[in-house]
Every structure is written in structure tokens, then in C-alpha cells.
Tab-separated table of C-alpha atoms and ligand atoms in Angstrom:
chain	number	residue	atom	x	y	z
A	14	UNK	CA	38.934	3.022	-58.407
A	15	UNK	CA	41.083	3.034	-55.593
A	16	UNK	CA	40.044	5.209	-52.551
A	17	UNK	CA	42.645	7.380	-52.933
A	18	UNK	CA	42.172	8.119	-56.684
A	19	UNK	CA	37.985	9.006	-55.837
A	20	UNK	CA	39.023	11.788	-53.394
A	21	UNK	CA	41.885	12.957	-56.041
A	22	UNK	CA	38.833	13.005	-58.806
A	23	UNK	CA	36.837	14.658	-56.172
A	24	UNK	CA	39.208	17.651	-55.031
A	25	UNK	CA	39.913	18.492	-58.930
A	26	UNK	CA	35.833	18.598	-59.643
A	27	UNK	CA	35.482	20.709	-56.503
A	28	UNK	CA	38.552	23.078	-58.010
A	29	UNK	CA	36.745	23.084	-60.897
A	30	UNK	CA	32.980	23.759	-58.999
A	31	UNK	CA	35.463	27.188	-57.658
A	32	UNK	CA	36.709	28.230	-60.841
A	33	UNK	CA	33.242	28.719	-62.256
A	34	UNK	CA	34.117	26.130	-64.937
A	35	UNK	CA	31.534	24.181	-66.849
A	36	UNK	CA	31.086	20.601	-66.390
A	37	UNK	CA	30.624	18.352	-69.615
A	38	UNK	CA	28.764	15.198	-69.832
A	39	UNK	CA	31.832	13.277	-70.963
A	40	UNK	CA	33.589	15.114	-67.402
A	41	UNK	CA	34.251	12.966	-64.706
A	42	UNK	CA	31.884	14.076	-61.718
A	43	UNK	CA	30.769	12.777	-58.407
A	44	UNK	CA	27.681	10.481	-58.385
A	45	UNK	CA	25.437	12.487	-56.330
A	46	UNK	CA	25.772	15.809	-58.538
A	47	UNK	CA	24.402	13.296	-61.308
A	48	UNK	CA	21.747	12.269	-59.617
A	49	UNK	CA	20.679	15.441	-58.387
A	50	UNK	CA	20.380	17.386	-62.190
A	51	UNK	CA	18.837	14.335	-63.333
A	52	UNK	CA	16.108	14.440	-60.334
A	53	UNK	CA	16.025	18.926	-61.117
A	54	UNK	CA	16.476	18.590	-64.964
A	55	UNK	CA	13.555	16.372	-65.283
A	56	UNK	CA	11.247	17.713	-63.167
A	57	UNK	CA	12.190	20.491	-64.618
A	58	UNK	CA	11.245	18.944	-68.157
A	59	UNK	CA	7.892	17.231	-66.880
A	60	UNK	CA	6.534	20.646	-65.641
A	61	UNK	CA	7.244	22.272	-69.121
A	62	UNK	CA	5.697	19.375	-70.649
A	63	UNK	CA	2.777	19.212	-67.958
A	64	UNK	CA	2.548	23.109	-68.307
A	65	UNK	CA	1.341	22.851	-71.751
A	66	UNK	CA	-2.222	21.954	-70.165
A	67	UNK	CA	-3.814	24.533	-68.528
A	68	UNK	CA	-3.271	27.010	-71.752
A	69	UNK	CA	-3.626	23.952	-74.295
A	70	UNK	CA	-7.424	24.142	-72.572
A	71	UNK	CA	-8.309	27.934	-73.747
A	72	UNK	CA	-6.655	27.551	-77.307
A	73	UNK	CA	-9.879	27.183	-78.532
A	74	UNK	CA	-11.801	30.138	-76.344
A	75	UNK	CA	-9.287	32.722	-76.994
A	76	UNK	CA	-11.117	36.305	-77.732
A	77	UNK	CA	-9.424	37.347	-80.858
A	78	UNK	CA	-7.129	35.303	-83.390
A	79	UNK	CA	-4.017	37.812	-82.489
A	80	UNK	CA	-5.097	36.214	-78.834
A	81	UNK	CA	-4.937	32.372	-80.288
A	82	UNK	CA	-1.784	33.223	-82.453
A	83	UNK	CA	0.082	34.580	-79.134
A	84	UNK	CA	-0.735	31.587	-77.258
A	85	UNK	CA	-0.529	29.093	-79.460
A	86	UNK	CA	3.316	29.440	-79.957
A	87	UNK	CA	3.809	29.651	-76.269
A	88	UNK	CA	2.497	26.627	-75.384
A	89	UNK	CA	4.447	25.152	-78.446
A	90	UNK	CA	7.322	26.973	-77.049
A	91	UNK	CA	6.712	24.841	-73.589
A	92	UNK	CA	7.057	21.595	-75.488
A	93	UNK	CA	10.064	22.980	-77.011
A	94	UNK	CA	11.324	24.079	-73.703
A	95	UNK	CA	10.373	20.022	-72.275
A	96	UNK	CA	12.474	18.524	-75.715
A	97	UNK	CA	15.731	21.288	-74.906
A	98	UNK	CA	15.392	19.843	-71.640
A	99	UNK	CA	14.828	16.179	-71.954
A	100	UNK	CA	18.084	16.141	-74.301
A	101	UNK	CA	19.760	18.324	-71.351
A	102	UNK	CA	18.771	15.061	-68.758
A	103	UNK	CA	19.299	12.543	-71.470
A	104	UNK	CA	23.565	13.479	-71.357
A	105	UNK	CA	23.995	12.932	-67.776
A	106	UNK	CA	22.821	8.904	-68.990
A	107	UNK	CA	19.070	8.468	-68.460
A	108	UNK	CA	16.957	7.612	-71.297
A	109	UNK	CA	13.980	9.246	-72.082
A	110	UNK	CA	11.620	6.323	-71.184
A	111	UNK	CA	13.156	6.290	-68.067
A	112	UNK	CA	12.340	9.514	-67.255
A	113	UNK	CA	8.761	9.316	-68.539
A	114	UNK	CA	7.913	5.958	-66.417
A	115	UNK	CA	9.467	8.071	-63.510
A	116	UNK	CA	6.638	10.343	-63.929
A	117	UNK	CA	4.144	8.736	-65.109
A	118	UNK	CA	4.246	6.289	-61.679
A	119	UNK	CA	4.809	9.459	-59.666
A	120	UNK	CA	8.567	9.065	-58.597
A	121	UNK	CA	9.282	12.021	-60.620
A	122	UNK	CA	7.943	15.272	-59.676
A	123	UNK	CA	6.353	18.196	-61.893
A	124	UNK	CA	5.161	21.776	-60.775
A	125	UNK	CA	2.836	22.437	-58.192
A	126	UNK	CA	1.851	25.569	-60.162
A	127	UNK	CA	-0.223	22.979	-62.732
A	128	UNK	CA	-1.998	21.160	-60.415
A	129	UNK	CA	-4.727	24.223	-60.303
A	130	UNK	CA	-7.363	25.173	-62.550
A	131	UNK	CA	-7.611	27.705	-65.369
A	132	UNK	CA	-11.309	28.763	-64.954
A	133	UNK	CA	-11.697	31.956	-66.773
A	134	UNK	CA	-9.361	33.848	-69.576
A	135	UNK	CA	-7.844	36.042	-67.219
A	136	UNK	CA	-5.820	33.373	-66.271
A	137	UNK	CA	-4.507	33.140	-69.450
A	138	UNK	CA	-2.769	36.511	-68.505
A	139	UNK	CA	-2.220	35.186	-64.800
A	140	UNK	CA	-0.533	32.142	-65.667
A	141	UNK	CA	1.770	34.197	-68.112
A	142	UNK	CA	2.165	36.937	-65.883
A	143	UNK	CA	3.294	35.187	-62.600
A	144	UNK	CA	3.846	31.906	-63.963
A	145	UNK	CA	6.163	32.174	-65.950
A	146	UNK	CA	7.529	35.869	-63.904
A	147	UNK	CA	8.626	33.037	-61.986
A	148	UNK	CA	10.083	30.187	-64.104
A	149	UNK	CA	12.269	33.288	-65.259
A	150	UNK	CA	13.354	34.507	-62.096
A	151	UNK	CA	13.916	30.890	-61.534
A	152	UNK	CA	15.477	30.672	-64.484
A	153	UNK	CA	17.545	33.778	-65.063
A	154	UNK	CA	19.798	32.022	-61.829
A	155	UNK	CA	20.339	28.927	-63.493
A	156	UNK	CA	21.430	30.180	-66.835
A	157	UNK	CA	24.211	30.153	-64.134
A	158	UNK	CA	24.210	26.479	-63.331
A	159	UNK	CA	27.231	24.432	-63.526
A	160	UNK	CA	26.436	21.707	-65.931
A	161	UNK	CA	26.837	23.230	-69.337
A	162	UNK	CA	24.009	21.416	-71.162
A	163	UNK	CA	21.242	23.088	-68.442
A	164	UNK	CA	23.311	26.247	-68.136
A	165	UNK	CA	22.546	26.781	-71.921
A	166	UNK	CA	19.622	25.551	-72.409
A	167	UNK	CA	18.129	28.582	-70.078
A	168	UNK	CA	19.990	30.604	-72.186
A	169	UNK	CA	17.353	30.235	-74.549
A	170	UNK	CA	14.092	29.158	-72.457
A	171	UNK	CA	14.774	32.462	-70.850
A	172	UNK	CA	14.422	34.398	-74.036
A	173	UNK	CA	11.517	32.663	-75.210
A	174	UNK	CA	9.503	32.921	-71.134
A	175	UNK	CA	10.605	36.786	-71.092
A	176	UNK	CA	7.767	37.477	-73.898
A	177	UNK	CA	4.980	34.593	-72.776
A	178	UNK	CA	5.238	37.221	-69.238
A	179	UNK	CA	5.015	40.261	-71.424
A	180	UNK	CA	1.880	38.201	-73.377
A	181	UNK	CA	0.550	37.411	-69.773
A	182	UNK	CA	1.227	40.827	-68.381
A	183	UNK	CA	-0.377	42.429	-71.407
A	184	UNK	CA	-3.730	40.004	-71.317
A	185	UNK	CA	-4.171	41.212	-67.379
A	186	UNK	CA	-3.399	45.178	-68.798
A	187	UNK	CA	-6.618	45.175	-71.084
A	188	UNK	CA	-8.480	43.675	-69.048
A	189	UNK	CA	-7.612	45.880	-65.929
A	190	UNK	CA	-8.633	48.667	-68.209
A	191	UNK	CA	-11.871	47.519	-69.444
A	192	UNK	CA	-15.586	46.996	-67.901
A	193	UNK	CA	-16.284	45.928	-64.528
A	194	UNK	CA	-16.841	42.323	-65.008
A	195	UNK	CA	-13.539	42.082	-67.038
A	196	UNK	CA	-11.527	43.938	-64.199
A	197	UNK	CA	-12.935	41.613	-61.880
A	198	UNK	CA	-12.273	38.309	-63.869
A	199	UNK	CA	-8.614	40.029	-63.544
A	200	UNK	CA	-8.233	40.289	-59.874
A	201	UNK	CA	-9.852	36.768	-59.425
A	202	UNK	CA	-7.013	35.075	-61.827
A	203	UNK	CA	-4.465	37.197	-59.075
A	204	UNK	CA	-6.122	36.334	-56.311
A	205	UNK	CA	-6.003	32.434	-57.107
A	206	UNK	CA	-2.443	32.618	-58.755
A	207	UNK	CA	-0.820	35.105	-56.419
A	208	UNK	CA	-0.042	32.013	-53.276
A	209	UNK	CA	0.262	28.692	-55.933
A	210	UNK	CA	3.387	30.710	-58.014
A	211	UNK	CA	5.114	32.116	-54.651
A	212	UNK	CA	5.212	28.109	-53.808
A	213	UNK	CA	6.658	27.066	-56.884
A	214	UNK	CA	9.989	28.333	-55.507
A	215	UNK	CA	10.119	25.082	-53.366
A	216	UNK	CA	9.399	25.193	-49.767
A	217	UNK	CA	11.633	27.495	-47.129
A	218	UNK	CA	15.409	27.335	-47.128
A	219	UNK	CA	15.589	25.891	-44.110
A	220	UNK	CA	12.887	23.561	-44.746
A	221	UNK	CA	14.741	22.909	-47.918
A	222	UNK	CA	16.330	19.657	-48.245
A	223	UNK	CA	18.242	19.824	-51.089
A	224	UNK	CA	19.456	24.188	-50.736
A	225	UNK	CA	22.538	23.601	-49.389
A	226	UNK	CA	24.313	21.003	-51.353
A	227	UNK	CA	22.993	21.654	-54.426
A	228	UNK	CA	24.296	25.562	-53.603
A	229	UNK	CA	27.868	24.358	-53.306
A	230	UNK	CA	27.749	23.042	-56.830
A	231	UNK	CA	26.450	25.208	-57.715
A	232	UNK	CA	23.480	24.165	-58.939
A	233	UNK	CA	21.421	26.383	-57.710
A	234	UNK	CA	22.790	30.085	-57.785
A	235	UNK	CA	20.354	31.565	-55.349
A	236	UNK	CA	18.252	29.852	-52.720
A	237	UNK	CA	14.605	29.188	-52.638
A	238	UNK	CA	13.561	32.423	-50.279
A	239	UNK	CA	15.878	34.815	-52.480
A	240	UNK	CA	14.333	34.405	-55.788
A	241	UNK	CA	10.786	34.117	-54.104
A	242	UNK	CA	11.302	37.672	-52.758
A	243	UNK	CA	13.201	38.890	-55.422
A	244	UNK	CA	9.832	37.796	-57.400
A	245	UNK	CA	7.624	39.875	-55.245
A	246	UNK	CA	9.700	42.732	-55.606
A	247	UNK	CA	9.440	43.157	-59.007
A	248	UNK	CA	5.732	42.235	-59.040
A	249	UNK	CA	3.943	43.797	-56.537
A	250	UNK	CA	4.400	47.323	-58.570
A	251	UNK	CA	3.535	45.655	-61.133
A	252	UNK	CA	0.388	44.741	-59.744
A	253	UNK	CA	0.398	48.173	-58.419
A	254	UNK	CA	0.645	50.070	-62.211
A	255	UNK	CA	-2.781	47.511	-63.673
A	256	UNK	CA	-4.878	48.834	-60.248
A	257	UNK	CA	-5.343	44.915	-59.016
A	258	UNK	CA	-4.570	44.139	-55.286
A	259	UNK	CA	-1.872	41.337	-54.349
A	260	UNK	CA	-3.941	39.211	-52.192
A	261	UNK	CA	-2.174	38.741	-49.339
A	262	UNK	CA	-3.084	41.528	-46.202
A	263	UNK	CA	0.204	41.382	-44.537
A	264	UNK	CA	2.505	42.972	-47.904
A	265	UNK	CA	4.144	45.530	-46.569
A	266	UNK	CA	7.470	47.718	-48.068
A	267	UNK	CA	9.925	47.364	-45.778
A	268	UNK	CA	11.881	50.139	-45.721
A	269	UNK	CA	15.091	49.303	-43.898
A	270	UNK	CA	15.430	45.865	-45.997
A	271	UNK	CA	14.411	47.864	-49.596
A	272	UNK	CA	11.967	44.979	-49.599
A	273	UNK	CA	8.121	43.792	-49.439
A	274	UNK	CA	7.371	41.669	-46.127
A	275	UNK	CA	5.006	39.427	-46.749
A	276	UNK	CA	2.280	36.984	-45.331
A	277	UNK	CA	2.318	32.856	-44.202
A	278	UNK	CA	2.126	30.531	-47.171
A	279	UNK	CA	0.269	28.006	-46.556
A	280	UNK	CA	2.672	25.130	-46.080
A	281	UNK	CA	0.026	22.448	-45.419
A	282	UNK	CA	-2.052	23.282	-49.268
A	283	UNK	CA	1.881	23.488	-51.078
A	284	UNK	CA	3.192	20.017	-49.662
A	285	UNK	CA	-0.452	18.042	-50.032
A	286	UNK	CA	-0.588	19.570	-53.705
A	287	UNK	CA	2.983	18.160	-54.030
A	288	UNK	CA	1.895	15.025	-52.604
A	289	UNK	CA	-0.877	15.053	-55.104
A	290	UNK	CA	-3.642	15.907	-53.799
A	291	UNK	CA	-3.937	19.001	-55.464
A	292	UNK	CA	-7.268	19.926	-57.695
A	293	UNK	CA	-6.166	18.898	-60.831
A	294	UNK	CA	-3.512	16.238	-59.994
A	295	UNK	CA	-5.291	13.041	-61.288
A	296	UNK	CA	-6.691	14.806	-64.349
A	297	UNK	CA	-2.825	16.386	-65.529
A	298	UNK	CA	-1.275	13.082	-64.864
A	299	UNK	CA	-4.566	10.973	-67.080
A	300	UNK	CA	-3.763	13.349	-69.666
A	301	UNK	CA	0.274	13.058	-70.070
A	302	UNK	CA	-0.510	8.614	-69.379
A	303	UNK	CA	-3.348	8.488	-72.096
A	304	UNK	CA	-1.009	10.804	-75.154
A	305	UNK	CA	1.888	8.906	-73.864
A	306	UNK	CA	-0.337	5.179	-74.240
A	307	UNK	CA	-1.492	7.406	-77.621
A	308	UNK	CA	1.552	7.612	-78.928
A	309	UNK	CA	2.818	4.351	-79.154
A	310	UNK	CA	2.063	3.324	-82.725
A	311	UNK	CA	3.852	6.617	-83.809
A	312	UNK	CA	6.894	6.132	-81.734
A	313	UNK	CA	6.556	2.314	-82.973
A	314	UNK	CA	6.460	3.424	-86.101
A	315	UNK	CA	9.633	5.853	-86.084
A	316	UNK	CA	11.645	3.480	-84.592
A	317	UNK	CA	10.838	0.138	-88.036
A	318	UNK	CA	11.507	3.482	-90.270
A	319	UNK	CA	15.187	4.525	-88.355
A	320	UNK	CA	15.429	0.522	-88.304
A	321	UNK	CA	14.508	-0.205	-92.162
A	322	UNK	CA	16.976	2.873	-92.893
A	323	UNK	CA	20.095	1.464	-90.955
A	324	UNK	CA	19.251	-1.879	-92.410
A	325	UNK	CA	19.358	-0.013	-95.767
A	326	UNK	CA	22.524	1.690	-95.286
A	327	UNK	CA	23.913	-1.872	-94.285
A	328	UNK	CA	23.151	-3.781	-97.105
A	329	UNK	CA	25.023	-0.859	-99.435
A	330	UNK	CA	27.945	-0.649	-97.631
A	331	UNK	CA	28.619	-4.828	-97.820
B	429	BYC	N1	6.224	22.090	-56.809
B	429	BYC	O1	15.108	21.265	-51.059
B	429	BYC	P1	13.657	21.215	-52.638
B	429	BYC	C1	7.547	26.862	-66.638
B	429	BYC	C2	10.251	19.787	-54.136
B	429	BYC	S1	7.980	25.619	-65.821
B	429	BYC	C3	6.766	20.324	-57.367
B	429	BYC	O2	13.337	23.110	-52.490
B	429	BYC	P2	15.216	21.143	-54.771
B	429	BYC	C4	6.501	27.103	-67.163
B	429	BYC	C5	11.432	19.152	-54.596
B	429	BYC	O3	11.625	18.561	-56.033
B	429	BYC	C6	8.967	25.733	-65.340
B	429	BYC	N2	7.514	19.851	-56.101
B	429	BYC	O4	14.278	20.548	-53.967
B	429	BYC	C7	5.630	26.135	-68.513
B	429	BYC	C8	11.469	18.407	-53.618
B	429	BYC	O5	11.597	16.684	-53.797
B	429	BYC	P3	12.155	15.257	-54.544
B	429	BYC	C9	9.434	25.138	-63.699
B	429	BYC	C10	8.628	20.487	-55.528
B	429	BYC	O6	14.987	21.132	-56.166
B	429	BYC	C11	4.602	26.033	-68.991
B	429	BYC	C12	11.247	18.463	-52.299
B	429	BYC	O7	10.245	19.338	-53.158
B	429	BYC	N3	10.640	25.673	-63.107
B	429	BYC	O8	8.158	27.871	-66.612
B	429	BYC	O9	16.761	22.014	-54.693
B	429	BYC	C13	3.363	26.890	-68.372
B	429	BYC	C14	12.172	19.879	-51.569
B	429	BYC	O10	12.316	21.275	-52.432
B	429	BYC	C15	8.405	22.093	-55.911
B	429	BYC	C16	11.327	24.241	-62.390
B	429	BYC	O11	11.122	23.071	-62.641
B	429	BYC	C17	7.795	22.924	-56.861
B	429	BYC	N4	6.840	23.839	-56.820
B	429	BYC	O12	14.306	22.940	-55.797
B	429	BYC	C18	4.303	28.476	-67.861
B	429	BYC	C19	12.747	24.732	-62.123
B	429	BYC	N5	9.253	22.607	-54.968
B	429	BYC	O13	12.699	16.075	-56.125
B	429	BYC	C20	5.300	27.909	-67.177
B	429	BYC	C21	13.466	24.302	-61.656
B	429	BYC	C22	10.194	22.197	-54.257
B	429	BYC	O14	13.078	15.364	-53.481
B	429	BYC	N6	13.625	23.533	-60.483
B	429	BYC	N7	9.530	20.685	-54.888
B	429	BYC	O15	11.421	14.546	-54.483
B	429	BYC	C23	14.377	24.196	-58.786
B	429	BYC	O16	14.522	25.615	-59.376
B	429	BYC	C24	14.374	23.592	-58.060
B	429	BYC	O17	13.851	22.143	-58.518
B	429	BYC	C25	13.147	23.625	-57.049
B	429	BYC	C26	13.015	22.635	-55.816
B	429	BYC	C27	13.494	25.305	-56.731
B	429	BYC	C28	11.847	23.651	-57.932
């Protein structure tokens, strides 16, 4: 293709983005648009799958049958989200095997939040309330993203995340109405998960290498800082309502901005965790690699079955 032809395709592409049209898998797209989406969507999928681990670990220890059923359903939903997202990413020409390879070799990232341990039952409340709460804010914006399969996956995922957030908040509500020990456990979970939840939105806009381009392509509809602020403004009143204290001495309502001012995030900690040195990075990756290796025989059997079926069909036709 000549340079002129490529320029013309790029112009048509930019015009479609400007008109808020969705880009579909068979449409022409700049290579960088395709690669950026593969990066973000596959990392999003990996986050959903790795995100099953901290909560999955508590299913057998849920304090009642009702809690166990809800947690089981939630963890299963996260697995489903990962599968939609892998399928959506595959429409961009990457295989699932390649995506797993990138995860297992550390080339692809996953959300920093899942490298923190879930130490008590209250952490199930804090994860649902804060982690799914942060995820919804990020994902509601992504429902308007420009790549059709990603946007459509987000619509369904957001509906399920909303149930997850409420089940987490309800756990925190019940604990905060309980004994002193239960209230302390809820406060301790909030203390440990508050700052890592704020880090989920990514680095500050000024330190984010991808935000400017992703905003232009309407992959991102809001910046990292805008979404973080929205999360804080929404969540602080929820903490107050159940009598918990947000662990930030600099948190203060700003009348002029009609928003909360908040303290400085520990960005060194964030980058340490992203680079693989968080409290649970090694454990999480080992669990995923083991699951992948242990499941090899299932994939082989499924492939052998599919090949046999195909052979049978070919024989019947000839
Ligand atoms: N953790 O330029 P930036 C869930 C990386 S799971 C790790 O701002 P971008 C749930 C970033 O990848 C929902 N890495 O990048 C599941 C980039 O590195 P690379 C998870 C992070 O992509 C189970 C570099 O830092 N949600 O709901 O424009 C149970 C520079 O950042 C993080 C999603 O995945 C981080 N927190 O913006 C419960 C949402 N932040 O790729 C709940 C989809 C940044 O150049 N993803 N990095 O090596 C996004 O919206 C965007 O990718 C981000 C980052 C806002 C996260």
C-alpha cells in the first residue's frame, strides 16, 4: 500500500472516531491502535483471572452458606469476565496461547491490586466494595470505548460488577454493626485496601505514557486522575455511612471544587508492585503457571476430540 493510501485510511479512521462510530474487528485500523487494544484488553482479562485467587482462597472459610453462595458466584463471574475479554482480544488477531505466554513470562501486566494478600474475612468485604467499586468506575467509562467488542463486553461486565460491589459493601455494613472485634476487622481491611485501590487507576496523568493517545482514540473516555477522583468522591460518604474512617489524614472536602482533596499516593510502592515486587506477585504467578501446566491434558484431550469430530465429518462428506 502506498503512503498516500495509508494516509487516506488513517484520515477515514480518525473521522469515524470523531463521529463516535464503533470500530469492528474487520475494519481497517492503525497498527498502533490494534496493539494498544491488545495490550489493555489482555491485561484486563489477566486481571480478572488472577483476581479470582485472593477471593477464591476464602470460599471454604465463608462464615455462612449465604455468604459462600454469593462469594462463589462472584468468583465465577470474574472467570467469565476474563473469558469474554480474551475472546474480545482474539478478534484483534492475537491467540489465547500468546496472551497466556505474555502473562507467564511477565511481558503482560495485570492489576497491581491482586498482589496484596486477603488476610481476613473482612477483606472479602473490602475487595467487593473497593476493588469492584473502582473497577466499575473504570469500566462504566469503558462501555463507551471505541472498539466495539471491548465496549460490548464491558456492558455485561458492569452489570455483574455492580452486584459484586454491593455484596462487598453489605459484608462491611454487617461487620461495622457487629462486635468491637468485627468493627476493628472491617476498619483494618479498609486501612490495607484503601491506598492500593486508588493505585488501580494507574499513574498520575502527567506520568502516564499511554493516556494522551488512548484519550484521542477514545479507548479511554476519562483519564486516570479523573476516574480516581470520582472513586474517592463516591466512596468516602459510603465509608462515613457505616462508621469507618478512610486512612488518609489529608482527606478534606473542597467546597470550591465540590470534591475531596486527598493525600499523596505512595508511587514507589505502586511501581514496585507493578514491577513484580509486591507482597504476593510470585505466589499469584506460580498459581497461574501451575494451573496452566496442570490443565494441559484437558486442552490436549479437547483438541484431540475436536480433530476426531472433524475427521468424522470429512469422511461422511466424501
Ligand atoms: N496495575 O499509561 P498508563 C476486577 C501499567 S479486575 C498494574 O496509565 P494505561 C476484579 C500500564 O499497564 C479489573 N499495571 O497505562 C477482578 C502501563 O504499563 P505497560 C481490572 C498498571 O493502560 C477480580 C503503565 O503502568 N481493570 O475488576 O493507559 C476480583 C503505564 O500506565 C496499573 C482493568 O484492567 C495497575 N493498577 O492505563 C475483583 C481496566 N496501572 O502496559 C475485581 C482496564 C497502570 O505499558 N485497564 N499500569 O507495560 C485500564 O483501564 C488501563 O489499562 C489502566 C492503565 C487505567 C489500568
